[in-house]
PDB file of C-alpha atoms and ligand atoms in Angstrom:
ATOM      1  CA  MET A   1       0.000   0.000   0.000  1.00  0.00           C
ATOM      2  CA  THR A   2       1.255   3.446  -0.832  1.00  0.00           C
ATOM      3  CA  VAL A   3       1.518   5.705   2.162  1.00  0.00           C
ATOM      4  CA  LEU A   4       0.543   9.216   1.231  1.00  0.00           C
ATOM      5  CA  ARG A   5       3.286  11.029   3.005  1.00  0.00           C
ATOM      6  CA  ALA A   6       4.961  14.363   2.496  1.00  0.00           C
ATOM      7  CA  VAL A   7       7.597  16.510   4.122  1.00  0.00           C
ATOM      8  CA  PHE A   8       6.693  20.060   5.078  1.00  0.00           C
ATOM      9  CA  LEU A   9       9.611  22.430   5.296  1.00  0.00           C
ATOM     10  CA  ASP A  10       9.620  25.728   7.123  1.00  0.00           C
ATOM     11  CA  ARG A  11      11.434  28.452   5.203  1.00  0.00           C
ATOM     12  CA  ASP A  12      13.236  30.946   7.457  1.00  0.00           C
ATOM     13  CA  GLY A  13      15.924  29.282   9.535  1.00  0.00           C
ATOM     14  CA  THR A  14      15.244  25.860   8.019  1.00  0.00           C
ATOM     15  CA  ILE A  15      16.032  25.953   4.300  1.00  0.00           C
ATOM     16  CA  GLY A  16      17.752  29.339   4.401  1.00  0.00           C
ATOM     17  CA  GLY A  17      17.627  32.840   5.799  1.00  0.00           C
ATOM     18  CA  THR A  18      18.248  33.693   9.427  1.00  0.00           C
ATOM     19  CA  GLY A  19      15.224  32.507  11.385  1.00  0.00           C
ATOM     20  CA  GLY A  20      13.334  35.789  11.351  1.00  0.00           C
ATOM     21  CA  GLY A  21      11.193  36.996   8.495  1.00  0.00           C
ATOM     22  CA  MET A  22      12.957  38.921   5.758  1.00  0.00           C
ATOM     23  CA  HIS A  23      12.351  40.553   2.429  1.00  0.00           C
ATOM     24  CA  PRO A  24      11.743  37.892  -0.250  1.00  0.00           C
ATOM     25  CA  PHE A  25      14.540  39.232  -2.444  1.00  0.00           C
ATOM     26  CA  GLU A  26      17.054  39.030   0.424  1.00  0.00           C
ATOM     27  CA  PHE A  27      16.226  35.435   1.287  1.00  0.00           C
ATOM     28  CA  GLN A  28      19.021  32.987   0.421  1.00  0.00           C
ATOM     29  CA  LEU A  29      18.872  29.208   0.528  1.00  0.00           C
ATOM     30  CA  TYR A  30      21.493  27.466   2.658  1.00  0.00           C
ATOM     31  CA  ASP A  31      24.161  25.821   0.491  1.00  0.00           C
ATOM     32  CA  PHE A  32      22.991  22.356   1.522  1.00  0.00           C
ATOM     33  CA  ALA A  33      19.269  22.987   1.023  1.00  0.00           C
ATOM     34  CA  PRO A  34      18.985  22.084  -2.684  1.00  0.00           C
ATOM     35  CA  VAL A  35      20.708  18.718  -2.242  1.00  0.00           C
ATOM     36  CA  ALA A  36      18.577  17.951   0.817  1.00  0.00           C
ATOM     37  CA  ILE A  37      15.395  18.733  -1.115  1.00  0.00           C
ATOM     38  CA  LYS A  38      16.621  16.770  -4.137  1.00  0.00           C
ATOM     39  CA  THR A  39      17.167  13.758  -1.878  1.00  0.00           C
ATOM     40  CA  LEU A  40      13.479  13.857  -0.947  1.00  0.00           C
ATOM     41  CA  ASN A  41      12.498  14.402  -4.601  1.00  0.00           C
ATOM     42  CA  ASP A  42      14.524  11.338  -5.602  1.00  0.00           C
ATOM     43  CA  LEU A  43      12.833   9.252  -2.902  1.00  0.00           C
ATOM     44  CA  GLY A  44       9.472  10.159  -4.426  1.00  0.00           C
ATOM     45  CA  ILE A  45       8.297  12.020  -1.330  1.00  0.00           C
ATOM     46  CA  LYS A  46       6.314  15.180  -1.863  1.00  0.00           C
ATOM     47  CA  VAL A  47       7.967  18.309  -0.461  1.00  0.00           C
ATOM     48  CA  PHE A  48       5.974  21.354   0.507  1.00  0.00           C
ATOM     49  CA  LEU A  49       7.067  24.718   1.808  1.00  0.00           C
ATOM     50  CA  PHE A  50       5.140  25.599   4.970  1.00  0.00           C
ATOM     51  CA  THR A  51       5.789  29.161   6.027  1.00  0.00           C
ATOM     52  CA  ASN A  52       4.396  32.102   7.940  1.00  0.00           C
ATOM     53  CA  GLN A  53       4.882  35.279   5.921  1.00  0.00           C
ATOM     54  CA  THR A  54       3.180  37.711   8.252  1.00  0.00           C
ATOM     55  CA  ARG A  55       5.225  40.583   6.851  1.00  0.00           C
ATOM     56  CA  VAL A  56       2.730  40.684   3.994  1.00  0.00           C
ATOM     57  CA  GLY A  57      -0.135  41.289   6.412  1.00  0.00           C
ATOM     58  CA  ARG A  58       1.971  43.733   8.373  1.00  0.00           C
ATOM     59  CA  GLY A  59       2.672  45.790   5.257  1.00  0.00           C
ATOM     60  CA  PHE A  60       6.429  45.221   4.861  1.00  0.00           C
ATOM     61  CA  PHE A  61       5.962  44.016   1.275  1.00  0.00           C
ATOM     62  CA  THR A  62       3.168  42.863  -1.013  1.00  0.00           C
ATOM     63  CA  GLU A  63       2.002  39.336  -1.710  1.00  0.00           C
ATOM     64  CA  LYS A  64       3.125  39.854  -5.301  1.00  0.00           C
ATOM     65  CA  VAL A  65       6.683  40.482  -4.109  1.00  0.00           C
ATOM     66  CA  LEU A  66       6.487  37.406  -1.896  1.00  0.00           C
ATOM     67  CA  LEU A  67       5.430  35.269  -4.862  1.00  0.00           C
ATOM     68  CA  LYS A  68       8.250  36.694  -6.967  1.00  0.00           C
ATOM     69  CA  GLY A  69      10.656  35.761  -4.168  1.00  0.00           C
ATOM     70  CA  PHE A  70       9.283  32.210  -4.126  1.00  0.00           C
ATOM     71  CA  LYS A  71       9.797  32.042  -7.883  1.00  0.00           C
ATOM     72  CA  LEU A  72      13.451  33.108  -7.539  1.00  0.00           C
ATOM     73  CA  MET A  73      13.935  30.463  -4.850  1.00  0.00           C
ATOM     74  CA  GLU A  74      12.372  27.789  -7.064  1.00  0.00           C
ATOM     75  CA  GLU A  75      14.618  28.828  -9.954  1.00  0.00           C
ATOM     76  CA  GLU A  76      17.635  28.383  -7.682  1.00  0.00           C
ATOM     77  CA  LEU A  77      16.382  24.928  -6.685  1.00  0.00           C
ATOM     78  CA  ALA A  78      15.827  24.031 -10.331  1.00  0.00           C
ATOM     79  CA  ARG A  79      19.465  24.852 -11.097  1.00  0.00           C
ATOM     80  CA  HIS A  80      20.261  21.988  -8.684  1.00  0.00           C
ATOM     81  CA  ASP A  81      17.578  19.662 -10.106  1.00  0.00           C
ATOM     82  CA  ALA A  82      15.498  20.059  -6.954  1.00  0.00           C
ATOM     83  CA  PHE A  83      11.892  21.175  -6.701  1.00  0.00           C
ATOM     84  CA  LEU A  84       9.009  21.844  -4.346  1.00  0.00           C
ATOM     85  CA  ASP A  85       5.666  20.130  -4.917  1.00  0.00           C
ATOM     86  CA  GLY A  86       3.857  23.133  -3.527  1.00  0.00           C
ATOM     87  CA  ILE A  87       4.110  26.221  -1.359  1.00  0.00           C
ATOM     88  CA  TYR A  88       1.755  26.824   1.542  1.00  0.00           C
ATOM     89  CA  TYR A  89       2.057  30.185   3.245  1.00  0.00           C
ATOM     90  CA  CYS A  90       0.154  32.417   5.617  1.00  0.00           C
ATOM     91  CA  PRO A  91       0.266  36.077   4.538  1.00  0.00           C
ATOM     92  CA  HIS A  92      -1.847  37.409   7.417  1.00  0.00           C
ATOM     93  CA  ASN A  93      -0.955  39.423  10.461  1.00  0.00           C
ATOM     94  CA  LEU A  94      -1.809  38.014  13.841  1.00  0.00           C
ATOM     95  CA  GLU A  95      -4.768  40.359  14.380  1.00  0.00           C
ATOM     96  CA  GLU A  96      -6.603  38.879  11.398  1.00  0.00           C
ATOM     97  CA  GLY A  97      -7.196  35.750  13.491  1.00  0.00           C
ATOM     98  CA  CYS A  98      -6.691  33.382  10.566  1.00  0.00           C
ATOM     99  CA  THR A  99      -6.533  29.611  10.864  1.00  0.00           C
ATOM    100  CA  CYS A 100      -3.493  29.263   8.602  1.00  0.00           C
ATOM    101  CA  GLN A 101      -0.794  30.977  10.655  1.00  0.00           C
ATOM    102  CA  LYS A 102       1.454  28.435  12.366  1.00  0.00           C
ATOM    103  CA  PRO A 103       1.002  27.016  14.975  1.00  0.00           C
ATOM    104  CA  ASN A 104      -2.505  26.751  13.486  1.00  0.00           C
ATOM    105  CA  ILE A 105      -2.828  23.854  11.081  1.00  0.00           C
ATOM    106  CA  GLY A 106      -5.108  25.272   8.381  1.00  0.00           C
ATOM    107  CA  LEU A 107      -2.396  24.987   5.743  1.00  0.00           C
ATOM    108  CA  LEU A 108      -1.707  21.368   6.668  1.00  0.00           C
ATOM    109  CA  LEU A 109      -5.388  20.493   6.408  1.00  0.00           C
ATOM    110  CA  GLN A 110      -5.521  22.227   3.025  1.00  0.00           C
ATOM    111  CA  ALA A 111      -2.513  20.240   1.791  1.00  0.00           C
ATOM    112  CA  LYS A 112      -4.052  17.043   3.129  1.00  0.00           C
ATOM    113  CA  GLU A 113      -7.207  17.705   1.091  1.00  0.00           C
ATOM    114  CA  GLU A 114      -5.401  18.781  -2.055  1.00  0.00           C
ATOM    115  CA  HIS A 115      -2.938  15.896  -2.100  1.00  0.00           C
ATOM    116  CA  GLY A 116      -4.764  13.130  -0.243  1.00  0.00           C
ATOM    117  CA  LEU A 117      -2.137  12.990   2.500  1.00  0.00           C
ATOM    118  CA  ASN A 118      -2.103  10.929   5.638  1.00  0.00           C
ATOM    119  CA  LEU A 119      -0.805  13.551   8.095  1.00  0.00           C
ATOM    120  CA  GLU A 120       0.372  10.884  10.543  1.00  0.00           C
ATOM    121  CA  ALA A 121       2.782   9.709   7.868  1.00  0.00           C
ATOM    122  CA  CYS A 122       4.015  13.253   7.172  1.00  0.00           C
ATOM    123  CA  TYR A 123       6.958  15.115   8.618  1.00  0.00           C
ATOM    124  CA  ILE A 124       7.396  18.746   9.573  1.00  0.00           C
ATOM    125  CA  VAL A 125      10.904  20.148   9.653  1.00  0.00           C
ATOM    126  CA  GLY A 126      11.374  23.530  11.261  1.00  0.00           C
ATOM    127  CA  ASP A 127      13.502  25.670  13.540  1.00  0.00           C
ATOM    128  CA  THR A 128      10.818  27.118  15.807  1.00  0.00           C
ATOM    129  CA  GLY A 129       9.268  25.111  18.606  1.00  0.00           C
ATOM    130  CA  GLY A 130       6.384  27.480  19.249  1.00  0.00           C
ATOM    131  CA  SER A 131       5.214  27.439  15.637  1.00  0.00           C
ATOM    132  CA  ASP A 132       6.616  24.503  13.622  1.00  0.00           C
ATOM    133  CA  MET A 133       6.749  21.869  16.374  1.00  0.00           C
ATOM    134  CA  LEU A 134       3.495  23.025  17.953  1.00  0.00           C
ATOM    135  CA  ALA A 135       1.729  22.797  14.576  1.00  0.00           C
ATOM    136  CA  ALA A 136       3.187  19.318  14.040  1.00  0.00           C
ATOM    137  CA  SER A 137       1.954  18.252  17.447  1.00  0.00           C
ATOM    138  CA  LYS A 138      -1.566  19.557  16.742  1.00  0.00           C
ATOM    139  CA  ALA A 139      -1.707  17.921  13.321  1.00  0.00           C
ATOM    140  CA  GLY A 140      -0.224  14.618  14.471  1.00  0.00           C
ATOM    141  CA  THR A 141       2.698  14.637  12.045  1.00  0.00           C
ATOM    142  CA  LYS A 142       6.211  13.556  12.897  1.00  0.00           C
ATOM    143  CA  MET A 143       8.488  16.477  13.715  1.00  0.00           C
ATOM    144  CA  VAL A 144      12.144  17.296  13.287  1.00  0.00           C
ATOM    145  CA  LEU A 145      13.662  20.403  14.840  1.00  0.00           C
ATOM    146  CA  VAL A 146      16.744  21.793  13.115  1.00  0.00           C
ATOM    147  CA  ARG A 147      19.364  23.686  15.101  1.00  0.00           C
ATOM    148  CA  THR A 148      19.851  26.299  12.384  1.00  0.00           C
ATOM    149  CA  GLY A 149      17.971  29.609  12.471  1.00  0.00           C
ATOM    150  CA  TRP A 150      16.079  29.837  15.747  1.00  0.00           C
ATOM    151  CA  GLY A 151      16.550  26.128  16.478  1.00  0.00           C
ATOM    152  CA  GLU A 152      19.073  26.494  19.301  1.00  0.00           C
ATOM    153  CA  GLY A 153      16.957  29.182  20.899  1.00  0.00           C
ATOM    154  CA  SER A 154      13.888  26.951  20.642  1.00  0.00           C
ATOM    155  CA  LEU A 155      15.745  24.309  22.659  1.00  0.00           C
ATOM    156  CA  THR A 156      16.894  26.746  25.353  1.00  0.00           C
ATOM    157  CA  LYS A 157      15.578  30.272  25.853  1.00  0.00           C
ATOM    158  CA  TYR A 158      12.206  29.617  24.200  1.00  0.00           C
ATOM    159  CA  ARG A 159      11.612  26.035  25.374  1.00  0.00           C
ATOM    160  CA  SER A 160       8.680  27.327  27.450  1.00  0.00           C
ATOM    161  CA  HIS A 161       6.833  28.134  24.195  1.00  0.00           C
ATOM    162  CA  TRP A 162       6.433  24.439  23.408  1.00  0.00           C
ATOM    163  CA  LEU A 163       6.643  22.661  26.746  1.00  0.00           C
ATOM    164  CA  GLY A 164       5.502  19.057  26.724  1.00  0.00           C
ATOM    165  CA  ILE A 165       6.293  18.530  23.057  1.00  0.00           C
ATOM    166  CA  ASP A 166       9.283  16.392  22.156  1.00  0.00           C
ATOM    167  CA  PRO A 167      10.491  16.353  18.579  1.00  0.00           C
ATOM    168  CA  ASP A 168      11.011  12.936  17.040  1.00  0.00           C
ATOM    169  CA  TYR A 169      14.490  14.082  16.140  1.00  0.00           C
ATOM    170  CA  VAL A 170      16.724  17.123  16.621  1.00  0.00           C
ATOM    171  CA  ALA A 171      18.982  17.606  13.611  1.00  0.00           C
ATOM    172  CA  LYS A 172      22.038  19.756  13.076  1.00  0.00           C
ATOM    173  CA  ASP A 173      20.500  21.079   9.899  1.00  0.00           C
ATOM    174  CA  LEU A 174      18.146  20.241   7.038  1.00  0.00           C
ATOM    175  CA  LEU A 175      20.598  17.796   5.497  1.00  0.00           C
ATOM    176  CA  GLU A 176      20.775  15.734   8.679  1.00  0.00           C
ATOM    177  CA  ALA A 177      16.991  16.022   9.067  1.00  0.00           C
ATOM    178  CA  VAL A 178      16.509  14.523   5.601  1.00  0.00           C
ATOM    179  CA  GLU A 179      18.958  11.705   6.380  1.00  0.00           C
ATOM    180  CA  TRP A 180      16.934  10.867   9.490  1.00  0.00           C
ATOM    181  CA  ILE A 181      13.632  11.004   7.600  1.00  0.00           C
ATOM    182  CA  SER A 182      14.992   8.690   4.894  1.00  0.00           C
ATOM    183  CA  LEU A 183      16.055   6.151   7.523  1.00  0.00           C
ATOM    184  CA  ASP A 184      12.781   6.490   9.407  1.00  0.00           C
ATOM    185  CA  ILE A 185      10.822   5.693   6.247  1.00  0.00           C
ATOM    186  CA  GLN A 186      13.080   2.729   5.456  1.00  0.00           C
ATOM    187  CA  ASN A 187      12.564   1.375   8.970  1.00  0.00           C
ATOM    188  CA  GLN A 188       8.791   1.580   8.572  1.00  0.00           C
ATOM    189  CA  HIS A 189       8.997  -0.427   5.360  1.00  0.00           C
ATOM    190  CA  SER A 190      11.140  -3.099   6.998  1.00  0.00           C
ATOM    191  CA  VAL A 191       8.735  -3.653   9.898  1.00  0.00           C
ATOM    192  CA  SER A 192       5.563  -3.714   7.811  1.00  0.00           C
TER     193      SER A 192
HETATM  194 MG1   MG B 201      11.600  29.274  10.838  1.00  0.00          MG
HETATM  195 ZN1   ZN B 202      -3.077  33.091   7.785  1.00  0.00          ZN
END
């Protein structure tokens, strides 16, 4: 039986950037991000971007600029034969009370509907406990915290923001996260 799984990747602090939001044209992928994403592509696992972009709602830049930034990022991935299967983002500010801003799981439910996913078989990789890991916990996905971006801070100074939640794995970076996910999937196949 085919398990309808996917990997959801946070953007800032996980596949590039600094952790905090930034202008879409300033965002840079980490050097290792394309090869990590290509590894998932080659395994036949869907890869989705899963990102809060509240700076749209807060008026820092327009949604059009955000989309242009995504396009530039996808062009960079394509130069390394890597691709995303989709991009899910929240453009709202907190006051709008939307259901898509992480740690809400509206975007995950949307992806589940659109791609027929089994969320329990999915993975979320992110650097922020209070948004990425909390969303994973609510949605019942597996979760990998990366130490890049705000990852170290999530494990120390901001641990109180996600008390009681333990990631399935804490990885040095996205590359190590993808290695762990690959092994985890292999192990599931060998026991079933
Ligand atoms: Mg992040
Ligand atoms: Zn939203």
